[in-house]
Short mmCIF file of C-alpha atoms in Angstrom, two decimals:
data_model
loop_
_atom_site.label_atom_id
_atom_site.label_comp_id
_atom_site.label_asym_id
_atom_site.label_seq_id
_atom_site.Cartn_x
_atom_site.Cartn_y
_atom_site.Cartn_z
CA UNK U 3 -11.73 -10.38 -2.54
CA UNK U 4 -13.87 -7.68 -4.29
CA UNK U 5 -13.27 -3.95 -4.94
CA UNK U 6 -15.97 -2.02 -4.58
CA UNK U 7 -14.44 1.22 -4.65
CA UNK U 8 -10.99 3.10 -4.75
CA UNK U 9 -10.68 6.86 -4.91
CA UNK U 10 -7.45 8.67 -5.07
CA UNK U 11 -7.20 10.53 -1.81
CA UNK U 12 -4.02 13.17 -0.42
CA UNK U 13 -1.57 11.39 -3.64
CA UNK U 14 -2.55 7.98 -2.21
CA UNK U 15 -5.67 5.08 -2.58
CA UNK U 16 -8.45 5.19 -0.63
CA UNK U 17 -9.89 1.89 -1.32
CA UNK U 18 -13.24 -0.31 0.52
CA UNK U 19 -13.27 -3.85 -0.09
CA UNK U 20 -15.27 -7.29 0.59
CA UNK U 21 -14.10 -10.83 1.56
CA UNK U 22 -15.73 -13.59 2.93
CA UNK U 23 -14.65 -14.36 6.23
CA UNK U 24 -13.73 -17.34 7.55
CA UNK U 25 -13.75 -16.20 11.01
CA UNK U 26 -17.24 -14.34 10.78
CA UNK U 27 -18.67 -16.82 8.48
CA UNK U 28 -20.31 -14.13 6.37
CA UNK U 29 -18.67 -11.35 4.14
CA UNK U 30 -17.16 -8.95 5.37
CA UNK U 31 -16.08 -5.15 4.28
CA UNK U 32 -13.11 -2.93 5.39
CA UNK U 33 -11.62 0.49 4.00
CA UNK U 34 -7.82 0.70 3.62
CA UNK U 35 -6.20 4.05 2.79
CA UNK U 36 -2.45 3.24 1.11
CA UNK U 37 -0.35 6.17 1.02
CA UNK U 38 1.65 7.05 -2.41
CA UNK U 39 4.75 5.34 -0.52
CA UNK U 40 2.84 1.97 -0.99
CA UNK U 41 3.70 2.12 -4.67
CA UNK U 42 7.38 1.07 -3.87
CA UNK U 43 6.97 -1.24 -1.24
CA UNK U 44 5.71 -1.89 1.97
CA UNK U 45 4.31 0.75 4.54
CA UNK U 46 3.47 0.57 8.28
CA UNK U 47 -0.37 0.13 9.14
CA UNK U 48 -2.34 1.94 11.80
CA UNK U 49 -5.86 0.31 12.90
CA UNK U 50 -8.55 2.40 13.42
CA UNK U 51 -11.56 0.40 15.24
CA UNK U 52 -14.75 2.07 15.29
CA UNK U 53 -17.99 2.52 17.58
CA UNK U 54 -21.45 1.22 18.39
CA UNK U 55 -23.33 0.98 15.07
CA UNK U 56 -20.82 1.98 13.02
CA UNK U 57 -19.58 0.09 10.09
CA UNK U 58 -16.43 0.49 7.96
CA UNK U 59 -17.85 3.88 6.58
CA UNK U 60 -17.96 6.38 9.53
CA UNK U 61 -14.29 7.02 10.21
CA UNK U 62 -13.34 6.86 7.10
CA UNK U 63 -15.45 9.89 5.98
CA UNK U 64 -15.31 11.23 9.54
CA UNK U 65 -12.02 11.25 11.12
CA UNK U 66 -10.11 13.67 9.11
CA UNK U 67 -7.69 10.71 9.18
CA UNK U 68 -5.90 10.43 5.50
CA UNK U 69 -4.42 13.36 5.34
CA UNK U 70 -2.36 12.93 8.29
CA UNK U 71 -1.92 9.09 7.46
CA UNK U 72 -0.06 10.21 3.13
CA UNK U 73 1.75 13.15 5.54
CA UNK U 74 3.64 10.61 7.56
CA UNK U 75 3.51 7.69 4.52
CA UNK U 76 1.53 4.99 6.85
CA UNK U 77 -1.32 3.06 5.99
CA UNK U 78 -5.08 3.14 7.23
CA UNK U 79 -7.37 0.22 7.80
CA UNK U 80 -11.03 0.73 8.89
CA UNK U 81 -12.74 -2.91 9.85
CA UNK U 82 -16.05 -2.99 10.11
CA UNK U 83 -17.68 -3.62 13.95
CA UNK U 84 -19.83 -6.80 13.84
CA UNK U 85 -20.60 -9.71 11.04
CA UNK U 86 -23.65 -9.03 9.40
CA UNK U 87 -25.76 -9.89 6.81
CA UNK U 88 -29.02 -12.40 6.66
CA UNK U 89 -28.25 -15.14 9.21
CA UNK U 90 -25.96 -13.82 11.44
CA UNK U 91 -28.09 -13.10 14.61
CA UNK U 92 -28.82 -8.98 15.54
CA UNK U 93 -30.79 -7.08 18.08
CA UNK U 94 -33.41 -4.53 18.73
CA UNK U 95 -31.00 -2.47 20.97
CA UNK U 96 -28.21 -0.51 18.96
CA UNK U 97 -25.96 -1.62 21.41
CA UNK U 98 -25.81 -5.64 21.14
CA UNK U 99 -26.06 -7.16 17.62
CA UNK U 100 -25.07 -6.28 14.48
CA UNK U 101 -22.73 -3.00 14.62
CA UNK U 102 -22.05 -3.88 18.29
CA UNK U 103 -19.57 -6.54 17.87
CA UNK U 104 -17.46 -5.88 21.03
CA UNK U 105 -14.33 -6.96 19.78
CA UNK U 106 -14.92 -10.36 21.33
CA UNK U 107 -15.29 -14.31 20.18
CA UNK U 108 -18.90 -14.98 21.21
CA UNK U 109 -19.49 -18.45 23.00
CA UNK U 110 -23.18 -18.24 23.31
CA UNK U 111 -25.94 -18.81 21.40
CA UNK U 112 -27.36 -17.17 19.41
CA UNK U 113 -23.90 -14.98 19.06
CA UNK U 114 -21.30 -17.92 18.56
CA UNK U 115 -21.56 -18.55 15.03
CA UNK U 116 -20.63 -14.94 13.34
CA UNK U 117 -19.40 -12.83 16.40
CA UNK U 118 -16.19 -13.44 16.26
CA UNK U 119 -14.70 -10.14 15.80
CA UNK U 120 -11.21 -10.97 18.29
CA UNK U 121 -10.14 -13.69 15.31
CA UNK U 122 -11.34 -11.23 12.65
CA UNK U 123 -9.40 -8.26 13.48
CA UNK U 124 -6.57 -9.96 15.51
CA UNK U 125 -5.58 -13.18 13.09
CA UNK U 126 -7.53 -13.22 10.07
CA UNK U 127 -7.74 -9.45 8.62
CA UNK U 128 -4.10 -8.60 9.00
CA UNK U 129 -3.56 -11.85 7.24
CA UNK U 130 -5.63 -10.97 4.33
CA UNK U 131 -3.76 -7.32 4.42
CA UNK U 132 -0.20 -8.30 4.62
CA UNK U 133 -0.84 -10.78 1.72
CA UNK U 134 -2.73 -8.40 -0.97
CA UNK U 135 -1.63 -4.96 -0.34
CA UNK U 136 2.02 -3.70 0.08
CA UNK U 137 1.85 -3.52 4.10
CA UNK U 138 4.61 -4.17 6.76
CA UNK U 139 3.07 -6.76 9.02
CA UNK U 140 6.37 -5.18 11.77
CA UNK U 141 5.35 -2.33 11.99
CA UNK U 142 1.58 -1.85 13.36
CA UNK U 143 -0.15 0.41 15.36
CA UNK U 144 -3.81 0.70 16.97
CA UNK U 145 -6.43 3.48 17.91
CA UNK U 146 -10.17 3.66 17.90
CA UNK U 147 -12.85 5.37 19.16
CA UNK U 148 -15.92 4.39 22.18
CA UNK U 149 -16.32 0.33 21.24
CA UNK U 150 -13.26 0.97 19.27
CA UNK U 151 -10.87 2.64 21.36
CA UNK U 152 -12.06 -0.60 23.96
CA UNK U 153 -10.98 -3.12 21.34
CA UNK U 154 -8.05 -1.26 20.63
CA UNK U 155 -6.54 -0.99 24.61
CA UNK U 156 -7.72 -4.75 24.59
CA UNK U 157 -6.02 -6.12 21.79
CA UNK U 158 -3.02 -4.07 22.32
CA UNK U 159 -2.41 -5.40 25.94
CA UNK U 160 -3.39 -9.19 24.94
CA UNK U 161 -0.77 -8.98 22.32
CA UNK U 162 2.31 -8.24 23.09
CA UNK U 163 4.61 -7.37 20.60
CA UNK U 164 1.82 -6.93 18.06
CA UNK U 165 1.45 -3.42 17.96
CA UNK U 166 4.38 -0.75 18.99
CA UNK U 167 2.14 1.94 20.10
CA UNK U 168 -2.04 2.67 20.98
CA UNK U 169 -4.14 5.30 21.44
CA UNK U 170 -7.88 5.65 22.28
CA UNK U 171 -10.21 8.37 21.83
CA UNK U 172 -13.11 8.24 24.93
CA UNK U 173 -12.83 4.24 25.15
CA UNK U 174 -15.15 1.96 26.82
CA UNK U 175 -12.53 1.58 29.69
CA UNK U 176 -13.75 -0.24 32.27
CA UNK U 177 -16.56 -2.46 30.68
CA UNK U 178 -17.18 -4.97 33.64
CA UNK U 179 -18.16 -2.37 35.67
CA UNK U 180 -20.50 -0.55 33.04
CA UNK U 181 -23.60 -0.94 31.73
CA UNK U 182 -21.98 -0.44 28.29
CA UNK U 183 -19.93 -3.70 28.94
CA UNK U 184 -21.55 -5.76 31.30
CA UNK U 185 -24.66 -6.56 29.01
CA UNK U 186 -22.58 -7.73 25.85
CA UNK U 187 -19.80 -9.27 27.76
CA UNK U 188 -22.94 -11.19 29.32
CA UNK U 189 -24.02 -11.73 25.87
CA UNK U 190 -21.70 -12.83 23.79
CA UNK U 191 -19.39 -14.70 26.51
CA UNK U 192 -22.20 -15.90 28.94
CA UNK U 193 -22.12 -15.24 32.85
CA UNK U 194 -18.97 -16.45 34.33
CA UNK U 195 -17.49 -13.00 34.92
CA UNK U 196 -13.80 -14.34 34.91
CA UNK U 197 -13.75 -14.67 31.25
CA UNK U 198 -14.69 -10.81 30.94
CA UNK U 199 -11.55 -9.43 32.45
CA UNK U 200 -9.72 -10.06 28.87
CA UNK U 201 -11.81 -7.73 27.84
CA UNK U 202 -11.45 -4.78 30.00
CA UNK U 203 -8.78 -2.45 29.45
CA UNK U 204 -8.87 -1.28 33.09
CA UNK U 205 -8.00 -4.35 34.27
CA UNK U 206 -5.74 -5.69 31.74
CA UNK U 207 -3.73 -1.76 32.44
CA UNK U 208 -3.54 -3.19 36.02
CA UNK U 209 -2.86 -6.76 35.36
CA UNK U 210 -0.25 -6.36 32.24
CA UNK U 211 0.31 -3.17 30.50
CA UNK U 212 1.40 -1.96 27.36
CA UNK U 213 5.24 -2.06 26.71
CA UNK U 214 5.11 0.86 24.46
CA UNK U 215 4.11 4.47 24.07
CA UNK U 216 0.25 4.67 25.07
CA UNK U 217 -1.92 8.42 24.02
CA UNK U 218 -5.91 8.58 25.40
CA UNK U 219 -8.06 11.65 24.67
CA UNK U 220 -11.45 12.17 26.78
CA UNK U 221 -13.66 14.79 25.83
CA UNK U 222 -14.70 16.17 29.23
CA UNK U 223 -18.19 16.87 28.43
CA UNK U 224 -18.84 13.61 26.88
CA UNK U 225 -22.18 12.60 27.53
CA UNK U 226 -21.46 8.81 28.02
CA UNK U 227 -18.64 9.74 30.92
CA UNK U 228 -20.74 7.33 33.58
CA UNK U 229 -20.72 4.81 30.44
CA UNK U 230 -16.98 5.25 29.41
CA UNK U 231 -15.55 5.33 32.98
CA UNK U 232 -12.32 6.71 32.14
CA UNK U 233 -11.52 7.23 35.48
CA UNK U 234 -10.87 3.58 36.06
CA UNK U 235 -8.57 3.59 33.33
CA UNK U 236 -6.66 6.42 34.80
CA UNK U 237 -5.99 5.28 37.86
CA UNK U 238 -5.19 1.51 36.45
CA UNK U 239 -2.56 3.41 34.32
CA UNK U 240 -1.28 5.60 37.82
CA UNK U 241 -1.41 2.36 39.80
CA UNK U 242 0.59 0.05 37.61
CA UNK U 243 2.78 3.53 36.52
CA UNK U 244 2.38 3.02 33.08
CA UNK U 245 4.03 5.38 30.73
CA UNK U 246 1.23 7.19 28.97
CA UNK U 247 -0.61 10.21 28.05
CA UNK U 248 -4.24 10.40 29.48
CA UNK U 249 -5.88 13.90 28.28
CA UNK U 250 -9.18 15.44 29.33
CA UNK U 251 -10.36 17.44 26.30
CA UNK U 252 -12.15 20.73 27.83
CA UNK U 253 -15.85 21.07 26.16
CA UNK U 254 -15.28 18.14 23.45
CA UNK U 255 -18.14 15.18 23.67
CA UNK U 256 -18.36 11.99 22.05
CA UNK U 257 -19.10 12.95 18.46
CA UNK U 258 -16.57 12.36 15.32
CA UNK U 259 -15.50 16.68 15.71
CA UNK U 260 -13.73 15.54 18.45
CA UNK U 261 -12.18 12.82 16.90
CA UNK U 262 -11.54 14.59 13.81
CA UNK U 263 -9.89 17.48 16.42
CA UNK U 264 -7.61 15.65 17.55
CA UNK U 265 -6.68 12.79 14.82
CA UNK U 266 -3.67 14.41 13.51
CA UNK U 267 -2.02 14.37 17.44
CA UNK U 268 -3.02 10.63 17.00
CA UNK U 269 -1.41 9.63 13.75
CA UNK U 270 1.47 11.67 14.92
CA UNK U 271 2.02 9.69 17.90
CA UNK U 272 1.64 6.56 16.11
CA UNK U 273 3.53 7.54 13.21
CA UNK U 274 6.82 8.30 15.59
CA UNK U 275 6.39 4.60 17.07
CA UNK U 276 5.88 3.19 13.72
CA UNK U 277 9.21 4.66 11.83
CA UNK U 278 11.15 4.14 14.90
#
């Protein structure tokens, strides 16, 4: 593993680092923030998974998220959202390709050889984490925003017992019924719908739920609403009564000042789950 930078951030270590993958066959970059706590032993970890086209970078300059993170001594990782690099297979659209990774394991060409972002972020980067830096594997959490906040719900529900609480901020919540879904799922995992519905957190809120404390924030002028379809997600979560905490943020869109508006609610939440 390679540092390529650390910068001492709120008394802690705001680091960004590069690995080859296995999983991704390519190298790979995340940003882990380890609060002063770290220096005595392990802390608890929140995941923050970001958006279409964004890499490592944009929440960790964006979110307003360390400061919170050193207040309640928990650690931040920021994964990148696609393999990339020269051979792994991209797109014209921002939307499909590199910085559109879905949070999925591609099966189709030309998509299957790099996109592999479920084993990346689910098996293979907490590995790498819990081995090098000083990082309670028991005690995760997971939020993220758009694409993020969609891999977030997804892995969350798929994994029981894996993370003790998640949040979202404007997810892509009901992908197989949106244009931002049904192209990549297409994609990436070919045209037998039946092995989307993994990947759909309105679904898998109807189908399984989350056995812990669940926090969503909508901004209720974002302008990807008819994209994001949160409510599908809202009435999964009435249907299957699932405790949780679905907000509609008056006047907020899609942009990172909402996310940065609200983050400290968010690390709050998780930070309560985490020390429990």
């Amino acid at each position: 593993m390679e540092t390529l930078s650390e910068n001492t951030a709120f008394g802690g270590v705001q680091g960004v680092y590069k690995h080859r993958s296995a999983a991704c066959a390519c190298d790979m970059t995340f940003g882990l923030f380890l609060p002063e706590e770290a220096q005595d032993g392990p802390v608890p970890l929140l995941w923050y998974l970001s958006g279409l086209t964004c890499t490592h970078e944009n929440a960790m300059t964006k979110a307003a998220a360390q400061g919170w993170a050193a207040e309640q001594g928990i650690a931040l990782v920021f994964p990148d959202t696609s393999p990339r690099g020269e051979g792994v297979a991209d797109d014209a659209a921002y939307d499909l390709g590199q910085g559109a990774g879905f949070y999925v394991n591609a099966t189709q060409a030309p998509w299957a050889p790099h996109f592999r972002m479920w084993d990346y972020v689910a098996e293979e980067l907490p590995a790498l984490l819990t081995e090098t830096f000083a990082i309670d594997p028991t005690r995760q959490s997971i939020t993220g925003h758009s694409m993020g906040g969609h891999g977030a719900l997804t892995l969350a529900m798929n994994l029981p017992g894996r993370y003790r609480s998640v949040s979202a901020f404007a997810p892509i919540a009901n992908p197989t019924g949106s244009d931002w879904g049904r192209k990549q799922l297409a994609a990436y995992l070919g045209d037998d719908e039946s092995t989307w519905a993994a990947h759909d957190a309105s679904l898998l809120m109807r189908d399984k739920g989350f056995n812990g404390p669940v926090l969503i924030d909508q901004g209720a002028s974002d302008q990807f609403l008819d994209l994001l379809k949160p409510e599908a997600l809202a009435a999964a979560i009435a249907s299957r009564r699932q405790p949780a905490t679905f907000r509609m943020q008056k006047g907020y869109d899609h942009s990172y000042f909402f996310v940065s508006s609200f983050m400290e609610d968010h690390v709050t939440f998780h930070a309560s789950a985490l020390w429990a």
